[in-house]
Amino acid sequence: MKKVKKVIAWACVLSLSLSAVACGTKTEEKKDNVKIDIFQFKVEAKDALDKAAKEYTSINKNVKINIQTIGGGDDYGAALKSKFASGEEPAIYNIGGTQDAIDWKEKLEDLSKEPWIDKAFPGTLEAVKMDEGKIVGMPFNQEGYGLIYNKDIFSKVGIDGETIKTYADLEKACATLDSKKADLGLDAVICLPGSEKWVTGLHLSNVAFGSEFTDVKKAFEAKTIDFKYNEQLKKLLDLQIKYAYKPDGSNKSINSVTYPTQVEKEFALGKVAMIQQGNWAYGGIKGVDEKVAKNVGFVPMSLDGVKEGCLPVGVPMYWAINSKKDDVTKKAAKDFLNWLYTSDKGKEMIIKDFNFIPAFKGYDGDNLKPADPLSQAILKYSNEGKTSPWVFMGYPTGWGQDKLGNDIQKYIAGDLTWDKLVENAKVTWGEARNK
């Protein structure tokens, strides 16, 4: 009987010991619950980012991700400042390059030790390199822009978009399309979203300043601008104004046209032949008409006699992590971004759901090649060396949209002369750089 009692006693001790070990193991393996707030600008990526967040949290049960998207017609920079001022600071947010990196330096985590650093393509991290080797941004992707054209419409009037390289080529094509506008059922040849100052003040102006400056850092370091190619830029803008969709028939009404109207209403419905946009517009076009989306390409926005036949290509934005968040939150934020761009599932989503052109190596599989024609065209121009830099990321803070963009709207409406626009641009750039 004593022997039996001893066995029972030892069994109880052993059971308690194993229970304690098991409980200890469970405690050690338990991860802290963490919430990642993401405040991002890319409206075209909203659905894909939501999907990626759900995929990530399904395998990381302790993580909750909240996403807020501010972009399109809204000023993301101003919205970001308001977000931080409200006390609701996001863990992950976006910066545009060198100027933003300086403006937000107190809130930027050093990402130089992250595993994706060595995978970034040459040149994609230069805009976010800070003192002492710090890298404070992760590239979203690579993008390019120009005049997206509808191949079906072009073919109906015998125009091969692939042959349009120069300003003269573009001018001739516009005249031909305009002469057949009624037969083609077009509202206009081109749809210019005058209300979107990032389209004109940043992207359009970059066609000129991308030739004045060799790279974004040169633009950032410039205390003054010559606006060397302003006359050629005027010709390109005037061409778009002449053949633009005008809701009430007046030039002034161009300034009421928004991005959704341009992409989803006029272009995707086959009401215009061309729009000034980039490969990011593909999702919006496809969402309205897949047939139109399959038959699109790029025509360069060439300045007359200046670096013709090229597309501006660059990194549109960078992911940044709030350095003021706690270590657990920052670690989770870093892990999510690393998973999104380097895991097998993440990479597949970057290509198929985000429709991104990766800024990182490692996307070599046949299933990881851009599928849409706009991204394919960007890669083609890049491989042929027919690109120009994105230097608008080096403009003074707010200058492109708030100063130049405003003046371009006034010029379109007929309320400001071009000479005055050029004068204002030089003065406001100098004022911003020499404070």
Short mmCIF file of C-alpha atoms in Angstrom, two decimals:
data_model
loop_
_atom_site.label_atom_id
_atom_site.label_comp_id
_atom_site.label_asym_id
_atom_site.label_seq_id
_atom_site.Cartn_x
_atom_site.Cartn_y
_atom_site.Cartn_z
CA MET A 1 0.00 0.00 0.00
CA LYS A 2 2.83 2.38 0.89
CA LYS A 3 4.43 1.51 -2.44
CA VAL A 4 1.24 2.38 -4.27
CA LYS A 5 0.97 5.69 -2.40
CA LYS A 6 4.56 6.52 -3.31
CA VAL A 7 3.88 5.83 -6.98
CA ILE A 8 0.78 8.03 -6.86
CA ALA A 9 2.71 10.78 -5.10
CA TRP A 10 5.52 10.71 -7.65
CA ALA A 11 2.97 10.70 -10.45
CA CYS A 12 1.37 13.82 -9.00
CA VAL A 13 4.72 15.54 -8.65
CA LEU A 14 5.65 14.59 -12.21
CA SER A 15 2.28 15.80 -13.47
CA LEU A 16 2.64 19.13 -11.70
CA SER A 17 6.17 19.50 -13.01
CA LEU A 18 5.12 18.82 -16.59
CA SER A 19 2.21 21.21 -16.18
CA ALA A 20 4.53 23.91 -14.94
CA VAL A 21 6.93 23.33 -17.85
CA ALA A 22 4.07 23.38 -20.31
CA CYS A 23 2.70 26.59 -18.84
CA GLY A 24 6.18 28.08 -18.90
CA THR A 25 6.61 27.13 -22.56
CA LYS A 26 3.24 28.60 -23.42
CA THR A 27 4.16 31.85 -21.70
CA GLU A 28 7.46 32.01 -23.54
CA GLU A 29 5.84 31.45 -26.92
CA LYS A 30 3.04 33.93 -26.40
CA LYS A 31 3.51 37.07 -28.48
CA ASP A 32 2.41 40.52 -27.36
CA ASN A 33 -0.72 41.79 -29.01
CA VAL A 34 0.14 44.77 -31.18
CA LYS A 35 -1.76 47.26 -33.34
CA ILE A 36 -0.17 48.80 -36.44
CA ASP A 37 -1.78 51.97 -37.75
CA ILE A 38 -0.89 52.69 -41.39
CA PHE A 39 -1.52 56.11 -42.91
CA GLN A 40 -0.82 55.93 -46.64
CA PHE A 41 -1.36 57.97 -49.80
CA LYS A 42 -1.77 55.53 -52.65
CA VAL A 43 -5.47 55.23 -53.38
CA GLU A 44 -4.80 52.77 -56.20
CA ALA A 45 -3.18 50.38 -53.72
CA LYS A 46 -5.87 50.59 -51.03
CA ASP A 47 -7.67 47.33 -51.83
CA ALA A 48 -4.43 45.42 -52.36
CA LEU A 49 -3.01 46.73 -49.09
CA ASP A 50 -6.17 45.73 -47.24
CA LYS A 51 -5.86 42.25 -48.72
CA ALA A 52 -2.18 42.02 -47.77
CA ALA A 53 -2.95 43.10 -44.20
CA LYS A 54 -5.59 40.38 -43.89
CA GLU A 55 -3.18 37.77 -45.24
CA TYR A 56 -0.43 38.84 -42.83
CA THR A 57 -2.68 38.96 -39.76
CA SER A 58 -4.09 35.53 -40.61
CA ILE A 59 -0.63 34.08 -39.93
CA ASN A 60 0.26 36.58 -37.20
CA LYS A 61 -2.78 36.36 -34.95
CA ASN A 62 -1.38 38.78 -32.39
CA VAL A 63 -1.19 41.64 -34.91
CA LYS A 64 -4.02 44.00 -35.84
CA ILE A 65 -3.53 46.38 -38.78
CA ASN A 66 -5.62 49.51 -39.34
CA ILE A 67 -5.21 51.30 -42.68
CA GLN A 68 -6.25 54.83 -43.56
CA THR A 69 -5.78 56.06 -47.13
CA ILE A 70 -5.58 59.74 -48.05
CA GLY A 71 -4.71 60.56 -51.64
CA GLY A 72 -6.06 61.28 -55.09
CA GLY A 73 -7.43 64.80 -54.88
CA ASP A 74 -6.41 65.27 -51.24
CA ASP A 75 -3.09 66.71 -50.08
CA TYR A 76 -1.38 63.82 -48.33
CA GLY A 77 1.41 65.96 -46.89
CA ALA A 78 -1.04 68.32 -45.19
CA ALA A 79 -3.15 65.39 -44.01
CA LEU A 80 -0.10 63.68 -42.52
CA LYS A 81 0.83 66.81 -40.55
CA SER A 82 -2.74 67.01 -39.22
CA LYS A 83 -2.64 63.34 -38.28
CA PHE A 84 0.50 63.79 -36.20
CA ALA A 85 -0.80 67.02 -34.68
CA SER A 86 -3.96 65.23 -33.55
CA GLY A 87 -1.90 62.90 -31.37
CA GLU A 88 -2.99 59.85 -33.38
CA GLU A 89 0.46 59.14 -34.78
CA PRO A 90 0.60 56.22 -37.24
CA ALA A 91 3.23 53.49 -36.95
CA ILE A 92 3.74 53.36 -40.73
CA TYR A 93 3.41 56.36 -43.04
CA ASN A 94 4.82 57.72 -46.31
CA ILE A 95 7.57 60.18 -47.16
CA GLY A 96 8.47 61.45 -50.62
CA GLY A 97 12.25 61.62 -50.50
CA THR A 98 15.05 63.90 -49.35
CA GLN A 99 13.00 66.95 -48.32
CA ASP A 100 10.44 64.86 -46.46
CA ALA A 101 13.23 62.90 -44.79
CA ILE A 102 14.60 66.17 -43.41
CA ASP A 103 11.17 67.53 -42.49
CA TRP A 104 10.25 64.36 -40.57
CA LYS A 105 13.70 63.37 -39.26
CA GLU A 106 12.57 63.39 -35.60
CA LYS A 107 9.91 60.79 -36.39
CA LEU A 108 11.84 58.45 -38.68
CA GLU A 109 13.18 55.06 -37.65
CA ASP A 110 16.56 53.94 -38.98
CA LEU A 111 15.91 51.02 -41.36
CA SER A 112 19.50 50.44 -42.46
CA LYS A 113 19.69 47.02 -40.74
CA GLU A 114 16.57 45.63 -42.37
CA PRO A 115 16.98 42.48 -44.54
CA TRP A 116 15.56 44.13 -47.67
CA ILE A 117 18.30 46.79 -47.82
CA ASP A 118 20.68 44.61 -49.85
CA LYS A 119 17.90 43.74 -52.27
CA ALA A 120 17.09 47.34 -53.26
CA PHE A 121 18.02 48.31 -56.82
CA PRO A 122 20.88 50.81 -57.22
CA GLY A 123 19.78 54.40 -56.81
CA THR A 124 16.44 53.65 -55.17
CA LEU A 125 17.65 54.49 -51.65
CA GLU A 126 19.67 57.63 -52.39
CA ALA A 127 16.80 60.00 -51.62
CA VAL A 128 16.34 58.59 -48.11
CA LYS A 129 19.97 58.23 -47.03
CA MET A 130 20.74 60.40 -44.04
CA ASP A 131 23.78 61.15 -41.87
CA GLU A 132 25.84 58.27 -40.46
CA GLY A 133 24.50 55.84 -43.03
CA LYS A 134 20.91 55.90 -41.83
CA ILE A 135 18.25 54.87 -44.31
CA VAL A 136 14.83 56.11 -43.28
CA GLY A 137 12.56 54.91 -46.08
CA MET A 138 11.63 51.72 -47.92
CA PRO A 139 10.81 52.16 -51.63
CA PHE A 140 7.17 51.59 -52.55
CA ASN A 141 8.00 50.52 -56.09
CA GLN A 142 9.19 51.95 -59.37
CA GLU A 143 6.78 53.91 -61.52
CA GLY A 144 6.77 55.75 -64.78
CA TYR A 145 4.39 58.06 -66.57
CA GLY A 146 3.64 59.72 -69.86
CA LEU A 147 0.58 59.93 -72.06
CA ILE A 148 -1.40 56.71 -71.77
CA TYR A 149 -3.11 56.02 -75.07
CA ASN A 150 -5.93 53.77 -76.26
CA LYS A 151 -4.48 51.52 -78.98
CA ASP A 152 -7.89 50.72 -80.47
CA ILE A 153 -8.72 54.38 -80.99
CA PHE A 154 -5.30 55.08 -82.49
CA SER A 155 -5.56 52.15 -84.88
CA LYS A 156 -8.93 53.35 -86.19
CA VAL A 157 -7.22 56.45 -87.62
CA GLY A 158 -4.09 54.62 -88.73
CA ILE A 159 -1.73 55.82 -85.97
CA ASP A 160 0.88 53.49 -84.49
CA GLY A 161 1.58 54.79 -80.99
CA GLU A 162 4.97 53.07 -80.93
CA THR A 163 6.22 55.48 -83.60
CA ILE A 164 5.42 58.63 -81.60
CA LYS A 165 8.71 59.74 -80.03
CA THR A 166 9.05 63.49 -80.60
CA TYR A 167 6.93 66.53 -79.81
CA ALA A 168 6.27 66.96 -83.54
CA ASP A 169 5.02 63.36 -83.71
CA LEU A 170 2.65 64.00 -80.82
CA GLU A 171 1.37 67.26 -82.27
CA LYS A 172 0.59 65.57 -85.59
CA ALA A 173 -1.19 62.66 -83.88
CA CYS A 174 -3.36 65.05 -81.83
CA ALA A 175 -4.40 66.95 -84.96
CA THR A 176 -5.33 63.72 -86.75
CA LEU A 177 -7.36 62.41 -83.82
CA ASP A 178 -9.13 65.76 -83.40
CA SER A 179 -10.14 65.78 -87.06
CA LYS A 180 -11.82 62.38 -86.58
CA LYS A 181 -13.25 63.14 -83.13
CA ALA A 182 -16.90 62.97 -84.15
CA ASP A 183 -16.47 59.72 -86.09
CA LEU A 184 -14.68 58.16 -83.11
CA GLY A 185 -17.33 59.30 -80.62
CA LEU A 186 -14.79 61.18 -78.53
CA ASP A 187 -15.44 64.01 -76.09
CA ALA A 188 -11.88 65.18 -76.72
CA VAL A 189 -8.45 63.91 -77.72
CA ILE A 190 -6.94 64.33 -74.25
CA CYS A 191 -8.30 64.57 -70.71
CA LEU A 192 -6.16 66.78 -68.46
CA PRO A 193 -7.18 66.74 -64.74
CA GLY A 194 -6.58 70.41 -63.98
CA SER A 195 -7.84 70.09 -60.42
CA GLU A 196 -5.02 67.64 -59.60
CA LYS A 197 -2.06 69.95 -59.03
CA TRP A 198 0.28 66.99 -58.56
CA VAL A 199 -0.32 66.08 -62.20
CA THR A 200 0.72 69.50 -63.49
CA GLY A 201 2.84 71.06 -60.73
CA LEU A 202 4.86 67.91 -60.13
CA HIS A 203 4.69 65.39 -62.98
CA LEU A 204 4.31 67.74 -65.94
CA SER A 205 6.91 70.22 -64.65
CA ASN A 206 9.33 67.33 -64.06
CA VAL A 207 9.55 66.84 -67.83
CA ALA A 208 11.36 70.20 -67.94
CA PHE A 209 13.26 70.05 -64.66
CA GLY A 210 14.29 66.44 -65.30
CA SER A 211 16.46 67.87 -68.06
CA GLU A 212 17.64 70.89 -66.08
CA PHE A 213 18.81 68.66 -63.18
CA THR A 214 20.50 65.28 -63.61
CA ASP A 215 19.05 63.74 -60.45
CA VAL A 216 16.83 64.41 -57.44
CA LYS A 217 19.72 65.45 -55.19
CA LYS A 218 20.83 68.12 -57.65
CA ALA A 219 17.30 69.54 -57.56
CA PHE A 220 17.25 69.37 -53.77
CA GLU A 221 20.58 71.19 -53.46
CA ALA A 222 19.69 73.91 -56.01
CA LYS A 223 19.26 77.34 -54.42
CA THR A 224 17.80 78.75 -57.63
CA ILE A 225 16.30 77.52 -60.91
CA ASP A 226 16.93 78.74 -64.44
CA PHE A 227 13.69 77.19 -65.72
CA LYS A 228 15.78 76.58 -68.79
CA TYR A 229 13.14 74.68 -70.74
CA ASN A 230 10.06 76.70 -69.78
CA GLU A 231 9.17 77.57 -73.39
CA GLN A 232 9.19 73.91 -74.40
CA LEU A 233 7.08 73.07 -71.34
CA LYS A 234 4.61 75.77 -72.34
CA LYS A 235 4.21 74.19 -75.78
CA LEU A 236 3.51 70.78 -74.23
CA LEU A 237 0.96 72.22 -71.80
CA ASP A 238 -0.67 74.34 -74.50
CA LEU A 239 -1.03 71.22 -76.65
CA GLN A 240 -2.89 69.43 -73.87
CA ILE A 241 -5.08 72.49 -73.20
CA LYS A 242 -5.96 72.83 -76.89
CA TYR A 243 -7.14 69.25 -77.23
CA ALA A 244 -8.41 68.75 -73.66
CA TYR A 245 -11.82 67.66 -72.44
CA LYS A 246 -13.62 70.84 -71.32
CA PRO A 247 -16.83 70.14 -69.38
CA ASP A 248 -18.44 73.47 -70.29
CA GLY A 249 -16.38 74.21 -73.38
CA SER A 250 -14.06 76.71 -71.69
CA ASN A 251 -10.39 76.29 -70.80
CA LYS A 252 -11.23 77.30 -67.24
CA SER A 253 -13.42 74.20 -66.82
CA ILE A 254 -10.35 71.99 -67.28
CA ASN A 255 -9.56 72.91 -63.66
CA SER A 256 -12.71 71.13 -62.50
CA VAL A 257 -11.62 67.79 -63.96
CA THR A 258 -10.53 65.27 -61.32
CA TYR A 259 -8.42 62.11 -61.44
CA PRO A 260 -11.47 59.76 -61.28
CA THR A 261 -13.15 61.70 -64.10
CA GLN A 262 -9.98 61.53 -66.19
CA VAL A 263 -9.20 57.85 -65.65
CA GLU A 264 -12.49 56.09 -64.97
CA LYS A 265 -15.01 58.21 -66.83
CA GLU A 266 -13.35 59.70 -69.88
CA PHE A 267 -10.50 57.30 -70.68
CA ALA A 268 -11.80 53.94 -69.46
CA LEU A 269 -15.11 54.57 -71.25
CA GLY A 270 -13.32 55.38 -74.51
CA LYS A 271 -14.32 59.05 -74.53
CA VAL A 272 -10.75 60.34 -74.94
CA ALA A 273 -7.72 58.88 -76.68
CA MET A 274 -5.02 59.94 -74.21
CA ILE A 275 -4.43 60.95 -70.60
CA GLN A 276 -1.35 62.15 -68.76
CA GLN A 277 -0.87 59.46 -66.11
CA GLY A 278 1.38 56.60 -65.03
CA ASN A 279 1.25 52.85 -64.72
CA TRP A 280 -0.63 53.22 -61.40
CA ALA A 281 -3.75 54.14 -63.39
CA TYR A 282 -4.05 50.62 -64.81
CA GLY A 283 -6.16 49.30 -61.93
CA GLY A 284 -8.68 52.11 -62.28
CA ILE A 285 -8.98 51.54 -66.03
CA LYS A 286 -9.34 47.79 -65.61
CA GLY A 287 -11.99 48.25 -62.94
CA VAL A 288 -14.20 49.96 -65.51
CA ASP A 289 -13.38 48.11 -68.73
CA GLU A 290 -10.93 45.21 -68.98
CA LYS A 291 -10.91 45.36 -72.76
CA VAL A 292 -9.68 48.96 -72.75
CA ALA A 293 -7.11 48.10 -70.06
CA LYS A 294 -5.61 45.37 -72.24
CA ASN A 295 -5.05 47.75 -75.12
CA VAL A 296 -3.12 50.64 -73.65
CA GLY A 297 0.42 51.92 -74.01
CA PHE A 298 2.60 54.97 -73.42
CA VAL A 299 3.42 57.92 -75.64
CA PRO A 300 6.33 60.02 -74.30
CA MET A 301 5.59 63.60 -73.20
CA SER A 302 8.52 64.94 -75.15
CA LEU A 303 9.65 68.54 -75.03
CA ASP A 304 10.35 69.95 -78.48
CA GLY A 305 14.01 69.15 -79.22
CA VAL A 306 14.85 68.20 -75.60
CA LYS A 307 15.58 64.58 -74.64
CA GLU A 308 12.73 63.28 -76.76
CA GLY A 309 11.33 59.76 -76.59
CA CYS A 310 11.83 59.20 -72.86
CA LEU A 311 9.55 58.39 -69.92
CA PRO A 312 10.19 59.75 -66.41
CA VAL A 313 10.79 56.76 -64.09
CA GLY A 314 11.42 56.79 -60.35
CA VAL A 315 10.35 55.83 -56.83
CA PRO A 316 7.03 57.57 -56.06
CA MET A 317 7.05 57.27 -52.27
CA TYR A 318 8.73 55.50 -49.39
CA TRP A 319 7.37 53.61 -46.42
CA ALA A 320 8.56 55.08 -43.14
CA ILE A 321 8.24 53.85 -39.56
CA ASN A 322 7.51 56.17 -36.66
CA SER A 323 10.59 56.15 -34.43
CA LYS A 324 8.54 57.36 -31.45
CA LYS A 325 6.47 54.19 -31.25
CA ASP A 326 7.34 51.48 -28.71
CA ASP A 327 9.76 48.71 -29.65
CA VAL A 328 7.07 46.03 -29.98
CA THR A 329 5.08 48.15 -32.45
CA LYS A 330 8.16 49.10 -34.45
CA LYS A 331 9.29 45.48 -34.67
CA ALA A 332 5.88 44.38 -35.94
CA ALA A 333 5.76 47.23 -38.46
CA LYS A 334 9.19 46.30 -39.81
CA ASP A 335 8.20 42.64 -40.03
CA PHE A 336 5.02 43.43 -41.98
CA LEU A 337 6.87 45.51 -44.59
CA ASN A 338 9.63 42.91 -44.89
CA TRP A 339 7.03 40.14 -45.32
CA LEU A 340 5.16 42.17 -47.96
CA TYR A 341 8.17 42.68 -50.23
CA THR A 342 10.35 39.59 -49.63
CA SER A 343 8.14 36.61 -48.71
CA ASP A 344 6.86 34.37 -51.51
CA LYS A 345 3.24 35.29 -50.80
CA GLY A 346 4.03 38.98 -50.39
CA LYS A 347 5.97 39.17 -53.65
CA GLU A 348 3.15 37.48 -55.51
CA MET A 349 0.72 40.08 -54.15
CA ILE A 350 3.06 42.97 -55.03
CA ILE A 351 2.95 41.85 -58.68
CA LYS A 352 -0.61 40.55 -59.07
CA ASP A 353 -2.64 42.64 -56.63
CA PHE A 354 -0.68 45.87 -56.32
CA ASN A 355 0.42 45.83 -59.99
CA PHE A 356 3.76 47.24 -58.83
CA ILE A 357 7.07 47.31 -60.65
CA PRO A 358 9.36 46.13 -57.84
CA ALA A 359 12.23 48.27 -56.59
CA PHE A 360 13.91 45.13 -55.21
CA LYS A 361 15.82 42.17 -56.59
CA GLY A 362 14.41 38.68 -56.16
CA TYR A 363 11.40 38.93 -58.45
CA ASP A 364 12.86 36.60 -61.06
CA GLY A 365 10.20 33.90 -61.37
CA ASP A 366 7.94 33.75 -64.40
CA ASN A 367 4.99 34.34 -62.07
CA LEU A 368 6.59 37.55 -60.80
CA LYS A 369 6.75 39.49 -64.04
CA PRO A 370 4.44 42.53 -64.40
CA ALA A 371 1.34 41.40 -66.24
CA ASP A 372 -0.24 44.69 -67.21
CA PRO A 373 0.80 46.48 -70.44
CA LEU A 374 1.66 49.78 -68.74
CA SER A 375 4.16 48.24 -66.34
CA GLN A 376 5.58 46.19 -69.20
CA ALA A 377 6.06 49.40 -71.19
CA ILE A 378 7.89 51.04 -68.26
CA LEU A 379 10.25 48.08 -68.06
CA LYS A 380 10.83 48.23 -71.81
CA TYR A 381 11.76 51.92 -71.71
CA SER A 382 13.98 51.27 -68.68
CA ASN A 383 15.79 48.38 -70.36
CA GLU A 384 16.39 50.55 -73.43
CA GLY A 385 17.74 53.42 -71.30
CA LYS A 386 14.95 55.70 -72.52
CA THR A 387 14.15 57.25 -69.16
CA SER A 388 14.55 60.56 -67.37
CA PRO A 389 14.80 61.06 -63.58
CA TRP A 390 12.10 62.01 -61.12
CA VAL A 391 13.50 65.25 -59.72
CA PHE A 392 10.23 66.64 -58.38
CA MET A 393 10.95 64.76 -55.16
CA GLY A 394 13.73 67.32 -54.68
CA TYR A 395 11.50 70.39 -55.08
CA PRO A 396 11.16 72.63 -52.01
CA THR A 397 8.39 71.43 -49.68
CA GLY A 398 5.00 72.24 -51.20
CA TRP A 399 6.49 74.23 -54.07
CA GLY A 400 5.35 71.99 -56.92
CA GLN A 401 1.70 71.83 -55.88
CA ASP A 402 1.10 74.93 -53.75
CA LYS A 403 3.11 77.39 -55.84
CA LEU A 404 3.69 76.15 -59.38
CA GLY A 405 0.55 74.00 -59.43
CA ASN A 406 -1.61 76.95 -58.39
CA ASP A 407 -0.07 79.14 -61.06
CA ILE A 408 -0.60 76.51 -63.75
CA GLN A 409 -4.28 76.45 -62.83
CA LYS A 410 -4.37 80.24 -63.20
CA TYR A 411 -2.60 79.98 -66.57
CA ILE A 412 -5.08 77.36 -67.80
CA ALA A 413 -7.96 79.63 -66.76
CA GLY A 414 -6.39 82.61 -68.53
CA ASP A 415 -5.79 84.53 -65.30
CA LEU A 416 -1.97 84.51 -65.43
CA THR A 417 0.52 84.96 -68.24
CA TRP A 418 3.22 82.38 -68.83
CA ASP A 419 5.98 84.95 -68.31
CA LYS A 420 4.55 85.78 -64.89
CA LEU A 421 4.29 82.07 -64.07
CA VAL A 422 7.98 81.61 -64.87
CA GLU A 423 8.93 84.68 -62.85
CA ASN A 424 6.88 83.47 -59.86
CA ALA A 425 8.42 80.01 -60.08
CA LYS A 426 11.96 81.38 -59.87
CA VAL A 427 11.13 83.74 -57.00
CA THR A 428 9.23 81.20 -54.87
CA TRP A 429 11.88 78.51 -55.36
CA GLY A 430 14.59 80.94 -54.27
CA GLU A 431 12.56 82.08 -51.27
CA ALA A 432 12.00 78.51 -50.14
CA ARG A 433 15.65 77.52 -50.55
CA ASN A 434 17.18 80.62 -48.95
CA LYS A 435 15.12 81.03 -45.80
#
